[in-house]
Amino acid sequence: MAHSDIVPDPHEAENDFKNLEAEFDSLSRELAEKELELATLENELSVFEKIYARAVGVLFAELDDLDKEIAKELFRLHPEEKYKAGFQTAERKARASQDAVNEKLDQGEKKTFVPSEDLKNLFRKVAKTIHPDLAINEEERAYRTILMARANTAYKNGDKEALEQILFEWDYRDEKSILKESRPDELDQLEKKILQIRLRLKEIEIKIVKLKNSELFQLMIRVEQAEQQGHDLLTDMAKDIQRQIQDAKGLLNNLKQQEQG
Amino acid sequence: MINDEDSPTDKAIIPEDTNRQLSLPSNMVNRGLELATRVELQRNIQKYQKPIRYFAGIRVPSCIDFSRNGEFAAITGYGGRGGENPELIIWNVINEHTTILSAKIHGLPLGYVFSVALSSSGNTALVGYDDGGILGWDIRAKSILHDFRGITYNTYGESATCIVISPTDQCFAECASYRVCLRDAKSGKEMQRFQGRISCYNQMAFSNDGSKLLVAHVEQTERGELMTLIDLNGELKPVLFGGDRIRDITAVSIFPDNQKLLSLDSDGVITVWNATNSNEILHWSHTKSPSDVNNIISEKQPRENVNLVTKNSIIWGLSSVAVSPDGNRILSGGVDTYMRLWTLSGREIFEFPHDTRVVKVAFSPDGRRALSGCWDGSVYVWELP
């Protein structure tokens, strides 16, 4: 596509345009790659969080509940302000832990998130085609945004058919309201898009760094490293808490048998 | 720095799927991380019980400092037991290469050493003497860079009890008796002086960005305060810290976020402070049983110069605390001959046994190793769990 009608030096303009097109191509590939990386990381963490809540979180909640019972018994034996405060603190902590774990358990169980190469490739293709930052007007952006959200959900669920459906819908979209040719053919539009992509790339980078700095990510990495060395860290942790639970139960029984005074 | 707030446009671009948000409260994850550390530690306990490398020591009471890059240790005899003009030993922590520097060769009669400081890269060292002189060494050239004779002199006393070099190596702070001086690293010229009604400064630490200086002093204010935080860039009005509980502060450090401070006092208590409102956040004991400490000291310590023992048996600067680069862990070393690794909440992760009192502790820049220096001049490198 040559657009040399307005610009004084057609050759130079064409070269500029080609350079921009090449840059746009490589950036949109990079964008798809980064979106994939972000979505994968988010999903891995979200799944790990549930596994962690199920394997370890519930036990922490149980331990906190026992601590609350112990604090209650202590308050019964020593009806003083100090023990009352201790009981109230323990009660709050137990409730908070229980709530946090329940919320995670309600979201259902899932095996670890291991997307297949097919799924990843499909997501890359979808992201590259429908990414909102490739839009040239607001209407198109709105439409692309909806599709991108659907694509993220489909990727999370490992739903290849849904991803293909999105591509299909894009190919046969309503051409009256949205321009059929999504590839920009004007210099300033191309520049605008490149800028949009760059902004989004920066945002993704920040999000990825944030996630990788999270405590949950650190924990996930340690579980993975332990696994490589043949250890099941989450199970070992669970065993440790179970020992603490046994100790707490013993203490609680002792306290229950004691008389006030 | 990364902004915590997502920009509004970001949300408009791709609507977040609510299920993708991570919602387990951080304390639930934090305690999991702590437990994971404990479980892994139990599995590999032998790995951490012995140092990776060590320097055997100089058999006299010693002054020790580590460079911020974690590559060098400076060791020199302390006070009268170290003798006049003791040698300065620079030990390369990575390749165990030793450099010995002697002021005697340069024909400089000096007093007893009271303090030593290494620059961030370990290229220069400053040694403070009881006669108020400070000597600067170019370590690679093995030559004397500065001879700041008598710069700490004042009417109350003249010993350079503590020197710290700023993280940028552009200036250093030295304290003696009743004032703290910030000096240009090249010329030694006084840049700022802090002199208040508070007496006898004994321990100092720069923040990682060099914008703040924390100073501990021996005598309390009327309200019991023992530490002063000095903002070197902004308002020079110092903020005081302390309280009735603490008698002497023997080591200080500033957290990387500049929001919290760390102190170790003569009762072996580690305290985390809020740097903004000077309130205590929490405290716990470095020593397991305080009553054991005196026994350990009499059995294991080299005999100390009596003149150096101030009230409550505290020797200036001879215990140490450090905060990890990520701000989540703490190292403490003290008279009970142990260095201990703690979580921010004060839970002990591991203890590292030494033969004598631990006078200096530091994290490596990646936070994965620890350096410790002992009263007998020995230095150890440890793998951290």
Coordinates of N, CA and C in Angstrom, one line a residue, chain B residues 14-128:
Chain B
I14 N -8.2 -3.6 29.6 CA -8.6 -5.0 29.7 C -9.3 -5.1 31.1
P15 N -10.7 -5.3 31.0 CA -11.4 -5.5 32.3 C -10.9 -6.7 33.0
E16 N -10.6 -6.5 34.3 CA -10.0 -7.6 35.1 C -11.1 -8.6 35.4
D17 N -10.8 -9.8 35.2 CA -11.7 -10.9 35.6 C -11.5 -11.0 37.1
T18 N -12.6 -10.9 37.8 CA -12.5 -10.8 39.3 C -11.8 -12.0 39.9
N19 N -11.9 -13.2 39.3 CA -11.3 -14.4 39.8 C -9.8 -14.3 39.7
R20 N -9.3 -13.4 38.8 CA -7.8 -13.4 38.7 C -7.2 -12.6 39.8
Q21 N -7.9 -11.8 40.6 CA -7.4 -11.1 41.7 C -6.9 -12.1 42.8
L22 N -5.8 -11.8 43.3 CA -5.3 -12.6 44.4 C -5.8 -12.1 45.7
S23 N -6.5 -12.9 46.5 CA -7.2 -12.3 47.6 C -6.8 -12.9 49.0
L24 N -6.0 -13.9 49.0 CA -5.6 -14.5 50.3 C -4.8 -13.4 51.1
P25 N -5.3 -13.1 52.3 CA -4.6 -12.0 53.0 C -3.1 -12.2 53.2
S26 N -2.3 -11.2 53.2 CA -0.9 -11.4 53.1 C -0.4 -12.1 54.4
N27 N -1.0 -11.9 55.6 CA -0.5 -12.5 56.8 C -0.7 -14.1 56.7
M28 N -1.7 -14.5 55.9 CA -1.9 -15.9 55.7 C -0.7 -16.5 54.8
V29 N -0.2 -15.7 53.9 CA 0.9 -16.1 53.0 C 2.2 -16.0 53.8
N30 N 2.3 -14.8 54.5 CA 3.5 -14.6 55.3 C 3.9 -15.7 56.2
R31 N 2.9 -16.1 57.0 CA 3.2 -17.2 58.0 C 3.5 -18.5 57.2
G32 N 3.0 -18.7 56.0 CA 3.3 -19.8 55.2 C 4.8 -19.8 54.8
L33 N 5.2 -18.6 54.4 CA 6.6 -18.4 54.0 C 7.6 -18.7 55.2
E34 N 7.2 -18.2 56.4 CA 8.0 -18.5 57.6 C 8.0 -20.0 57.9
L35 N 6.9 -20.6 57.8 CA 6.8 -22.0 58.1 C 7.7 -22.8 57.0
A36 N 7.6 -22.4 55.8 CA 8.3 -23.0 54.7 C 9.8 -22.9 55.0
T37 N 10.3 -21.8 55.5 CA 11.7 -21.6 55.9 C 12.1 -22.6 57.0
R38 N 11.2 -22.7 58.0 CA 11.5 -23.6 59.1 C 11.5 -25.0 58.7
V39 N 10.6 -25.4 57.8 CA 10.5 -26.8 57.4 C 11.8 -27.1 56.6
E40 N 12.2 -26.2 55.7 CA 13.3 -26.4 54.8 C 14.6 -26.5 55.7
L41 N 14.6 -25.6 56.7 CA 15.8 -25.6 57.6 C 16.0 -26.9 58.3
Q42 N 14.9 -27.5 58.8 CA 15.0 -28.8 59.5 C 15.5 -29.8 58.6
R43 N 15.2 -29.7 57.3 CA 15.6 -30.7 56.3 C 17.1 -30.5 56.0
N44 N 17.6 -29.3 56.0 CA 19.0 -29.1 55.6 C 19.9 -28.5 56.7
I45 N 19.6 -28.9 57.9 CA 20.2 -28.1 59.0 C 21.8 -28.1 59.0
Q46 N 22.4 -29.2 58.5 CA 23.8 -29.3 58.5 C 24.4 -28.2 57.6
K47 N 23.7 -27.9 56.5 CA 24.2 -27.0 55.5 C 24.5 -25.6 56.2
Y48 N 23.7 -25.2 57.2 CA 23.9 -23.9 57.7 C 24.7 -23.8 59.0
Q49 N 25.0 -25.0 59.5 CA 25.7 -24.9 60.9 C 27.1 -24.6 60.8
K50 N 27.7 -24.7 59.6 CA 29.2 -24.4 59.5 C 29.3 -23.2 58.5
P51 N 30.3 -22.3 58.8 CA 30.5 -21.2 57.9 C 31.1 -21.7 56.6
I52 N 30.8 -21.0 55.5 CA 31.3 -21.4 54.2 C 32.8 -21.1 54.2
R53 N 33.2 -20.0 54.7 CA 34.6 -19.5 54.8 C 34.9 -18.8 56.1
Y54 N 36.1 -18.8 56.5 CA 36.4 -17.9 57.6 C 37.8 -17.4 57.7
F55 N 38.0 -16.3 58.4 CA 39.3 -15.7 58.6 C 39.6 -16.0 60.1
A56 N 40.8 -16.6 60.3 CA 41.0 -17.1 61.7 C 41.2 -16.1 62.8
G57 N 41.4 -14.9 62.5 CA 41.4 -13.9 63.6 C 42.8 -13.5 64.0
I58 N 42.9 -12.5 64.8 CA 44.2 -11.9 65.2 C 44.5 -12.0 66.7
R59 N 43.6 -12.7 67.4 CA 43.8 -13.0 68.8 C 43.9 -11.8 69.7
V60 N 43.5 -10.6 69.3 CA 43.4 -9.5 70.2 C 42.0 -8.9 70.0
P61 N 41.5 -8.2 71.0 CA 40.2 -7.6 70.8 C 40.2 -6.7 69.5
S62 N 39.2 -6.9 68.7 CA 39.2 -6.3 67.4 C 38.0 -5.4 67.0
C63 N 38.3 -4.6 66.1 CA 37.3 -3.7 65.5 C 37.1 -4.2 64.1
I64 N 35.9 -4.4 63.6 CA 35.6 -5.0 62.3 C 34.6 -4.2 61.6
D65 N 34.8 -4.1 60.3 CA 33.7 -3.5 59.4 C 33.7 -4.3 58.1
F66 N 32.5 -4.3 57.5 CA 32.4 -4.9 56.1 C 32.0 -3.9 55.1
S67 N 32.5 -4.1 53.9 CA 32.1 -3.1 52.8 C 30.6 -3.5 52.4
R68 N 29.9 -2.4 51.9 CA 28.5 -2.6 51.5 C 28.3 -3.7 50.4
N69 N 29.3 -3.8 49.6 CA 29.2 -4.8 48.5 C 29.4 -6.2 49.0
G70 N 29.7 -6.4 50.2 CA 29.8 -7.7 50.8 C 31.1 -8.4 50.5
E71 N 32.1 -7.7 49.9 CA 33.3 -8.4 49.4 C 34.5 -8.3 50.3
F72 N 34.5 -7.3 51.2 CA 35.7 -7.1 52.0 C 35.3 -7.0 53.5
A73 N 36.3 -7.4 54.3 CA 36.2 -7.2 55.8 C 37.5 -6.5 56.2
A74 N 37.3 -5.5 57.1 CA 38.5 -4.8 57.6 C 38.6 -5.2 59.1
I75 N 39.8 -5.6 59.5 CA 40.0 -6.1 60.8 C 41.2 -5.4 61.4
T76 N 41.0 -4.8 62.6 CA 42.2 -4.2 63.3 C 42.1 -4.3 64.8
G77 N 43.2 -4.4 65.5 CA 43.2 -4.5 66.9 C 42.6 -3.3 67.6
Y78 N 41.8 -3.6 68.6 CA 41.0 -2.5 69.3 C 41.6 -2.1 70.6
G79 N 41.7 -0.8 70.8 CA 42.1 -0.2 72.1 C 43.5 -0.6 72.5
G80 N 43.7 -0.6 73.7 CA 45.1 -0.8 74.3 C 45.6 -2.2 74.0
R81 N 44.7 -3.2 74.0 CA 45.1 -4.6 73.8 C 45.6 -4.8 72.3
G82 N 45.1 -4.0 71.5 CA 45.5 -4.0 70.1 C 46.9 -3.4 69.9
G83 N 47.3 -2.6 70.9 CA 48.6 -2.0 70.8 C 48.5 -0.7 70.0
E84 N 49.6 0.1 70.1 CA 49.6 1.3 69.3 C 49.9 0.9 67.8
N85 N 49.3 1.6 66.9 CA 49.5 1.4 65.5 C 49.3 -0.1 65.0
P86 N 48.2 -0.7 65.4 CA 48.0 -2.1 65.0 C 47.8 -2.2 63.5
E87 N 48.1 -3.3 63.0 CA 48.0 -3.5 61.5 C 46.5 -3.5 61.1
L88 N 46.2 -3.0 59.9 CA 44.9 -3.1 59.4 C 44.9 -4.2 58.4
I89 N 44.0 -5.2 58.6 CA 43.9 -6.3 57.7 C 42.7 -6.2 56.9
I90 N 42.8 -6.4 55.6 CA 41.7 -6.4 54.7 C 41.6 -7.8 54.1
W91 N 40.5 -8.4 54.4 CA 40.2 -9.8 54.0 C 39.2 -9.8 52.9
N92 N 39.6 -10.4 51.8 CA 38.6 -10.5 50.7 C 37.7 -11.7 51.0
V93 N 36.4 -11.4 51.1 CA 35.5 -12.4 51.6 C 35.2 -13.5 50.5
I94 N 35.4 -13.1 49.2 CA 35.2 -14.0 48.1 C 36.4 -14.9 47.8
N95 N 37.6 -14.3 47.7 CA 38.7 -15.2 47.3 C 39.7 -15.4 48.5
E96 N 39.4 -14.9 49.7 CA 40.1 -15.1 50.9 C 41.5 -14.4 50.8
H97 N 41.7 -13.5 49.9 CA 43.0 -12.8 49.8 C 43.1 -11.8 51.0
T98 N 44.3 -11.8 51.5 CA 44.5 -10.9 52.7 C 45.5 -9.8 52.4
T99 N 45.2 -8.6 52.7 CA 46.1 -7.4 52.5 C 46.4 -6.9 53.9
I100 N 47.7 -6.7 54.2 CA 48.0 -6.1 55.5 C 48.6 -4.7 55.3
L101 N 48.0 -3.8 56.1 CA 48.5 -2.4 56.0 C 49.0 -1.9 57.4
S102 N 50.1 -1.3 57.4 CA 50.7 -0.9 58.7 C 51.1 0.5 58.7
A103 N 50.5 1.3 59.6 CA 50.9 2.7 59.7 C 52.3 2.9 60.2
K104 N 52.8 1.8 60.9 CA 54.2 1.9 61.4 C 55.2 2.1 60.3
I105 N 54.9 1.3 59.2 CA 55.8 1.4 58.0 C 55.9 2.9 57.5
H106 N 54.8 3.5 57.7 CA 54.7 4.9 57.2 C 55.2 5.9 58.3
G107 N 55.7 5.3 59.4 CA 56.3 6.1 60.4 C 55.3 7.1 61.1
L108 N 54.0 6.6 61.2 CA 53.1 7.5 61.8 C 52.8 7.1 63.3
P109 N 53.2 7.8 64.2 CA 52.8 7.5 65.6 C 51.4 7.8 65.9
L110 N 50.6 6.8 66.2 CA 49.2 7.1 66.5 C 48.8 6.4 67.8
G111 N 47.6 6.6 68.2 CA 47.1 6.1 69.5 C 46.5 4.7 69.3
Y112 N 45.6 4.4 70.2 CA 44.9 3.1 70.1 C 43.7 3.3 69.1
V113 N 43.5 2.1 68.4 CA 42.3 2.2 67.5 C 41.0 2.1 68.2
F114 N 40.1 2.9 67.9 CA 38.7 2.8 68.5 C 37.7 2.5 67.5
S115 N 38.0 2.7 66.2 CA 36.9 2.4 65.2 C 37.5 2.2 63.8
V116 N 36.8 1.5 63.0 CA 37.2 1.3 61.6 C 36.0 1.3 60.7
A117 N 36.1 1.8 59.5 CA 35.0 1.9 58.5 C 35.6 1.6 57.1
L118 N 34.8 0.8 56.3 CA 35.2 0.5 54.9 C 34.2 1.2 54.0
S119 N 34.7 1.7 52.9 CA 33.8 2.3 51.9 C 33.0 1.2 51.2
S120 N 31.9 1.6 50.5 CA 31.0 0.7 49.9 C 31.7 -0.4 49.0
S121 N 32.7 0.0 48.2 CA 33.3 -0.9 47.3 C 34.5 -1.6 48.0
G122 N 34.9 -1.1 49.2 CA 36.0 -1.7 50.0 C 37.3 -1.2 49.5
N123 N 37.3 -0.1 48.7 CA 38.6 0.5 48.2 C 39.3 1.3 49.2
T124 N 38.6 2.0 50.1 CA 39.2 2.8 51.1 C 38.7 2.4 52.5
A125 N 39.6 2.6 53.5 CA 39.2 2.3 54.9 C 39.6 3.5 55.7
L126 N 38.8 3.8 56.7 CA 39.1 4.9 57.7 C 39.3 4.2 59.0
V127 N 40.4 4.6 59.7 CA 40.6 4.1 61.1 C 40.6 5.3 62.0
G128 N 39.8 5.1 63.1 CA 39.7 6.2 64.1 C 40.5 5.8 65.4

